[in-house]
Amino acid sequence: MKKGFTMIELIFVIVILGVLASVAIPRLAATRDDAEVAKAATNLTTAVSDITAYYTAKGNFNGVTSDFTKITNALTKDGKLKVKGTVECVSVTLPGNTTGNQQSSKVQLKLTFTKDDAVCKQLTKLPGILAMCGQSDKTELSNTTCDIQVGGSGGIQF
């Protein structure tokens, strides 16, 4: 008698592997997207923290508005947050002239979100991002832009 597997046993093994693959592959893709969303959220909050710290230390953004890598490594040189290597999710815009604004008005950073990619769309639904944009009472950003105060007193005079 020969040792080995019968054809029917091999077919069953192939069918079982196919069923496992049909369940595991979509879950793997979803897990990968969840990781990208978490990484993007971390990079965005890091960038905002770095920009705020830079403004607190220097008092202005002179000389760095065209090169964000002088402030933070979380963004590209032109102020874009990319996911999956090439997809631009968020564009960060620094305020224009900040000289003298520290005491009289808000110095605001503008975030512009794109919702073309699933990861980018999910980023606009995260509670931390919503809170950072002042929309913590919502389940998704109500528009594609939000302003974040990084300096100034908001008009409070002493």
PDB file of C-alpha atoms in Angstrom:
ATOM      1  CA  MET A   1       0.000   0.000   0.000  1.00  0.00           C
ATOM      2  CA  LYS A   2       1.316   3.439  -0.969  1.00  0.00           C
ATOM      3  CA  LYS A   3       1.649   6.189   1.586  1.00  0.00           C
ATOM      4  CA  GLY A   4       0.355   9.638   0.631  1.00  0.00           C
ATOM      5  CA  PHE A   5      -2.726  11.757   0.290  1.00  0.00           C
ATOM      6  CA  THR A   6      -5.689  10.931  -1.888  1.00  0.00           C
ATOM      7  CA  MET A   7      -6.985  13.425  -4.401  1.00  0.00           C
ATOM      8  CA  ILE A   8     -10.086  14.130  -2.301  1.00  0.00           C
ATOM      9  CA  GLU A   9      -7.953  14.953   0.756  1.00  0.00           C
ATOM     10  CA  LEU A  10      -5.904  17.417  -1.286  1.00  0.00           C
ATOM     11  CA  ILE A  11      -9.071  19.054  -2.640  1.00  0.00           C
ATOM     12  CA  PHE A  12     -10.405  19.476   0.905  1.00  0.00           C
ATOM     13  CA  VAL A  13      -7.141  21.078   2.005  1.00  0.00           C
ATOM     14  CA  ILE A  14      -7.274  23.510  -0.937  1.00  0.00           C
ATOM     15  CA  VAL A  15     -10.909  24.409  -0.188  1.00  0.00           C
ATOM     16  CA  ILE A  16     -10.126  25.018   3.486  1.00  0.00           C
ATOM     17  CA  LEU A  17      -7.148  27.224   2.575  1.00  0.00           C
ATOM     18  CA  GLY A  18      -9.363  29.161   0.151  1.00  0.00           C
ATOM     19  CA  VAL A  19     -11.983  29.798   2.834  1.00  0.00           C
ATOM     20  CA  LEU A  20      -9.331  30.926   5.306  1.00  0.00           C
ATOM     21  CA  ALA A  21      -7.797  33.246   2.719  1.00  0.00           C
ATOM     22  CA  SER A  22     -11.170  34.776   1.845  1.00  0.00           C
ATOM     23  CA  VAL A  23     -11.661  35.696   5.507  1.00  0.00           C
ATOM     24  CA  ALA A  24      -8.096  36.683   6.396  1.00  0.00           C
ATOM     25  CA  ILE A  25      -7.117  38.865   3.427  1.00  0.00           C
ATOM     26  CA  PRO A  26      -9.871  41.515   3.838  1.00  0.00           C
ATOM     27  CA  ARG A  27      -9.201  41.642   7.571  1.00  0.00           C
ATOM     28  CA  LEU A  28      -5.491  42.132   6.898  1.00  0.00           C
ATOM     29  CA  ALA A  29      -6.267  45.036   4.549  1.00  0.00           C
ATOM     30  CA  ALA A  30      -8.553  46.631   7.160  1.00  0.00           C
ATOM     31  CA  THR A  31      -5.869  46.261   9.830  1.00  0.00           C
ATOM     32  CA  ARG A  32      -3.333  47.891   7.535  1.00  0.00           C
ATOM     33  CA  ASP A  33      -5.689  50.845   6.921  1.00  0.00           C
ATOM     34  CA  ASP A  34      -6.322  51.195  10.670  1.00  0.00           C
ATOM     35  CA  ALA A  35      -2.562  51.353  11.238  1.00  0.00           C
ATOM     36  CA  GLU A  36      -2.204  54.035   8.533  1.00  0.00           C
ATOM     37  CA  VAL A  37      -4.967  56.118  10.157  1.00  0.00           C
ATOM     38  CA  ALA A  38      -3.302  55.854  13.572  1.00  0.00           C
ATOM     39  CA  LYS A  39       0.080  56.792  12.108  1.00  0.00           C
ATOM     40  CA  ALA A  40      -1.397  59.763  10.225  1.00  0.00           C
ATOM     41  CA  ALA A  41      -3.181  61.029  13.345  1.00  0.00           C
ATOM     42  CA  THR A  42       0.019  60.737  15.376  1.00  0.00           C
ATOM     43  CA  ASN A  43       2.031  62.541  12.701  1.00  0.00           C
ATOM     44  CA  LEU A  44      -0.553  65.326  12.443  1.00  0.00           C
ATOM     45  CA  THR A  45      -0.692  65.946  16.195  1.00  0.00           C
ATOM     46  CA  THR A  46       3.115  65.830  16.323  1.00  0.00           C
ATOM     47  CA  ALA A  47       3.317  68.391  13.514  1.00  0.00           C
ATOM     48  CA  VAL A  48       0.864  70.739  15.249  1.00  0.00           C
ATOM     49  CA  SER A  49       2.791  70.377  18.535  1.00  0.00           C
ATOM     50  CA  ASP A  50       6.102  71.038  16.786  1.00  0.00           C
ATOM     51  CA  ILE A  51       4.714  74.100  14.990  1.00  0.00           C
ATOM     52  CA  THR A  52       3.246  75.451  18.236  1.00  0.00           C
ATOM     53  CA  ALA A  53       6.539  74.900  20.072  1.00  0.00           C
ATOM     54  CA  TYR A  54       8.459  76.599  17.250  1.00  0.00           C
ATOM     55  CA  TYR A  55       6.166  79.624  17.385  1.00  0.00           C
ATOM     56  CA  THR A  56       6.388  79.776  21.175  1.00  0.00           C
ATOM     57  CA  ALA A  57      10.189  79.733  21.011  1.00  0.00           C
ATOM     58  CA  LYS A  58      10.713  82.083  18.044  1.00  0.00           C
ATOM     59  CA  GLY A  59       7.612  84.304  18.085  1.00  0.00           C
ATOM     60  CA  ASN A  60       7.218  84.148  14.305  1.00  0.00           C
ATOM     61  CA  PHE A  61       7.494  81.876  11.289  1.00  0.00           C
ATOM     62  CA  ASN A  62       9.925  84.034   9.315  1.00  0.00           C
ATOM     63  CA  GLY A  63      12.177  81.977   7.068  1.00  0.00           C
ATOM     64  CA  VAL A  64      10.381  78.668   7.490  1.00  0.00           C
ATOM     65  CA  THR A  65       7.094  79.123   5.609  1.00  0.00           C
ATOM     66  CA  SER A  66       8.514  77.463   2.505  1.00  0.00           C
ATOM     67  CA  ASP A  67      10.273  74.588   4.289  1.00  0.00           C
ATOM     68  CA  PHE A  68       8.309  72.785   6.988  1.00  0.00           C
ATOM     69  CA  THR A  69      11.171  70.350   7.605  1.00  0.00           C
ATOM     70  CA  LYS A  70      12.898  73.152   9.526  1.00  0.00           C
ATOM     71  CA  ILE A  71      10.047  72.890  12.056  1.00  0.00           C
ATOM     72  CA  THR A  72       8.911  69.252  12.004  1.00  0.00           C
ATOM     73  CA  ASN A  73       9.747  65.924  10.417  1.00  0.00           C
ATOM     74  CA  ALA A  74       6.092  64.846  10.386  1.00  0.00           C
ATOM     75  CA  LEU A  75       5.342  66.822   7.198  1.00  0.00           C
ATOM     76  CA  THR A  76       6.903  67.123   3.775  1.00  0.00           C
ATOM     77  CA  LYS A  77       8.886  70.223   2.849  1.00  0.00           C
ATOM     78  CA  ASP A  78       5.764  71.896   1.415  1.00  0.00           C
ATOM     79  CA  GLY A  79       3.592  71.109   4.467  1.00  0.00           C
ATOM     80  CA  LYS A  80       1.766  67.989   3.316  1.00  0.00           C
ATOM     81  CA  LEU A  81       0.919  64.979   5.453  1.00  0.00           C
ATOM     82  CA  LYS A  82       1.116  61.866   3.308  1.00  0.00           C
ATOM     83  CA  VAL A  83      -0.267  58.396   3.975  1.00  0.00           C
ATOM     84  CA  LYS A  84       0.562  55.159   2.210  1.00  0.00           C
ATOM     85  CA  GLY A  85       3.707  56.859   0.956  1.00  0.00           C
ATOM     86  CA  THR A  86       2.147  59.085  -1.715  1.00  0.00           C
ATOM     87  CA  VAL A  87      -1.456  60.013  -0.837  1.00  0.00           C
ATOM     88  CA  GLU A  88      -1.742  63.610   0.408  1.00  0.00           C
ATOM     89  CA  CYS A  89      -4.236  63.707   3.292  1.00  0.00           C
ATOM     90  CA  VAL A  90      -3.670  67.059   4.948  1.00  0.00           C
ATOM     91  CA  SER A  91      -2.116  70.311   3.835  1.00  0.00           C
ATOM     92  CA  VAL A  92      -0.830  72.652   6.551  1.00  0.00           C
ATOM     93  CA  THR A  93      -0.672  76.399   5.934  1.00  0.00           C
ATOM     94  CA  LEU A  94       1.192  78.740   8.250  1.00  0.00           C
ATOM     95  CA  PRO A  95      -0.157  82.241   8.850  1.00  0.00           C
ATOM     96  CA  GLY A  96       1.355  85.004   6.755  1.00  0.00           C
ATOM     97  CA  ASN A  97       2.817  87.856   8.801  1.00  0.00           C
ATOM     98  CA  THR A  98       2.958  86.975  12.498  1.00  0.00           C
ATOM     99  CA  THR A  99       5.192  89.815  13.640  1.00  0.00           C
ATOM    100  CA  GLY A 100       3.514  91.701  16.463  1.00  0.00           C
ATOM    101  CA  ASN A 101       0.472  89.403  16.549  1.00  0.00           C
ATOM    102  CA  GLN A 102       1.438  87.705  19.779  1.00  0.00           C
ATOM    103  CA  GLN A 103      -0.550  90.073  21.987  1.00  0.00           C
ATOM    104  CA  SER A 104      -3.305  91.451  19.795  1.00  0.00           C
ATOM    105  CA  SER A 105      -4.779  88.639  17.747  1.00  0.00           C
ATOM    106  CA  LYS A 106      -4.881  84.923  17.171  1.00  0.00           C
ATOM    107  CA  VAL A 107      -2.088  83.273  15.251  1.00  0.00           C
ATOM    108  CA  GLN A 108      -3.767  80.389  13.483  1.00  0.00           C
ATOM    109  CA  LEU A 109      -2.572  77.392  11.580  1.00  0.00           C
ATOM    110  CA  LYS A 110      -4.849  76.200   8.770  1.00  0.00           C
ATOM    111  CA  LEU A 111      -5.360  72.489   8.076  1.00  0.00           C
ATOM    112  CA  THR A 112      -6.938  71.463   4.773  1.00  0.00           C
ATOM    113  CA  PHE A 113      -8.137  67.856   4.627  1.00  0.00           C
ATOM    114  CA  THR A 114      -8.736  65.768   1.512  1.00  0.00           C
ATOM    115  CA  LYS A 115     -11.311  63.003   1.702  1.00  0.00           C
ATOM    116  CA  ASP A 116     -10.449  61.204  -1.543  1.00  0.00           C
ATOM    117  CA  ASP A 117      -8.827  58.215   0.146  1.00  0.00           C
ATOM    118  CA  ALA A 118     -10.455  55.942   2.741  1.00  0.00           C
ATOM    119  CA  VAL A 119      -7.623  56.555   5.205  1.00  0.00           C
ATOM    120  CA  CYS A 120      -7.933  60.333   4.788  1.00  0.00           C
ATOM    121  CA  LYS A 121     -11.701  60.178   5.261  1.00  0.00           C
ATOM    122  CA  GLN A 122     -11.272  58.106   8.432  1.00  0.00           C
ATOM    123  CA  LEU A 123      -8.770  60.661   9.747  1.00  0.00           C
ATOM    124  CA  THR A 124     -11.497  63.343   9.709  1.00  0.00           C
ATOM    125  CA  LYS A 125     -13.645  61.184  12.013  1.00  0.00           C
ATOM    126  CA  LEU A 126     -11.134  60.624  14.820  1.00  0.00           C
ATOM    127  CA  PRO A 127     -12.107  62.229  18.154  1.00  0.00           C
ATOM    128  CA  GLY A 128      -8.620  63.673  18.685  1.00  0.00           C
ATOM    129  CA  ILE A 129      -8.608  65.402  15.299  1.00  0.00           C
ATOM    130  CA  LEU A 130     -12.159  66.672  15.839  1.00  0.00           C
ATOM    131  CA  ALA A 131     -11.175  68.085  19.249  1.00  0.00           C
ATOM    132  CA  MET A 132      -8.042  69.693  17.810  1.00  0.00           C
ATOM    133  CA  CYS A 133     -10.227  71.424  15.197  1.00  0.00           C
ATOM    134  CA  GLY A 134     -12.755  72.544  17.823  1.00  0.00           C
ATOM    135  CA  GLN A 135     -15.491  70.208  16.579  1.00  0.00           C
ATOM    136  CA  SER A 136     -15.545  67.594  19.331  1.00  0.00           C
ATOM    137  CA  ASP A 137     -19.344  67.612  19.343  1.00  0.00           C
ATOM    138  CA  LYS A 138     -19.430  66.243  15.783  1.00  0.00           C
ATOM    139  CA  THR A 139     -18.759  62.777  14.344  1.00  0.00           C
ATOM    140  CA  GLU A 140     -16.899  64.074  11.288  1.00  0.00           C
ATOM    141  CA  LEU A 141     -15.327  67.382  10.288  1.00  0.00           C
ATOM    142  CA  SER A 142     -18.086  69.613   8.950  1.00  0.00           C
ATOM    143  CA  ASN A 143     -15.842  71.037   6.220  1.00  0.00           C
ATOM    144  CA  THR A 144     -12.433  70.338   4.739  1.00  0.00           C
ATOM    145  CA  THR A 145     -10.561  73.056   6.622  1.00  0.00           C
ATOM    146  CA  CYS A 146     -10.007  73.934  10.241  1.00  0.00           C
ATOM    147  CA  ASP A 147      -8.017  76.622  12.008  1.00  0.00           C
ATOM    148  CA  ILE A 148      -5.927  75.891  15.077  1.00  0.00           C
ATOM    149  CA  GLN A 149      -4.658  78.686  17.301  1.00  0.00           C
ATOM    150  CA  VAL A 150      -0.929  78.279  17.872  1.00  0.00           C
ATOM    151  CA  GLY A 151      -0.195  81.644  19.409  1.00  0.00           C
ATOM    152  CA  GLY A 152      -1.489  85.040  20.348  1.00  0.00           C
ATOM    153  CA  SER A 153      -4.012  85.814  23.001  1.00  0.00           C
ATOM    154  CA  GLY A 154      -7.093  85.801  20.811  1.00  0.00           C
ATOM    155  CA  GLY A 155      -7.625  89.522  21.305  1.00  0.00           C
ATOM    156  CA  ILE A 156      -7.342  89.576  25.094  1.00  0.00           C
ATOM    157  CA  GLN A 157      -5.703  92.832  26.178  1.00  0.00           C
ATOM    158  CA  PHE A 158      -3.856  93.191  29.484  1.00  0.00           C
TER     159      PHE A 158
END
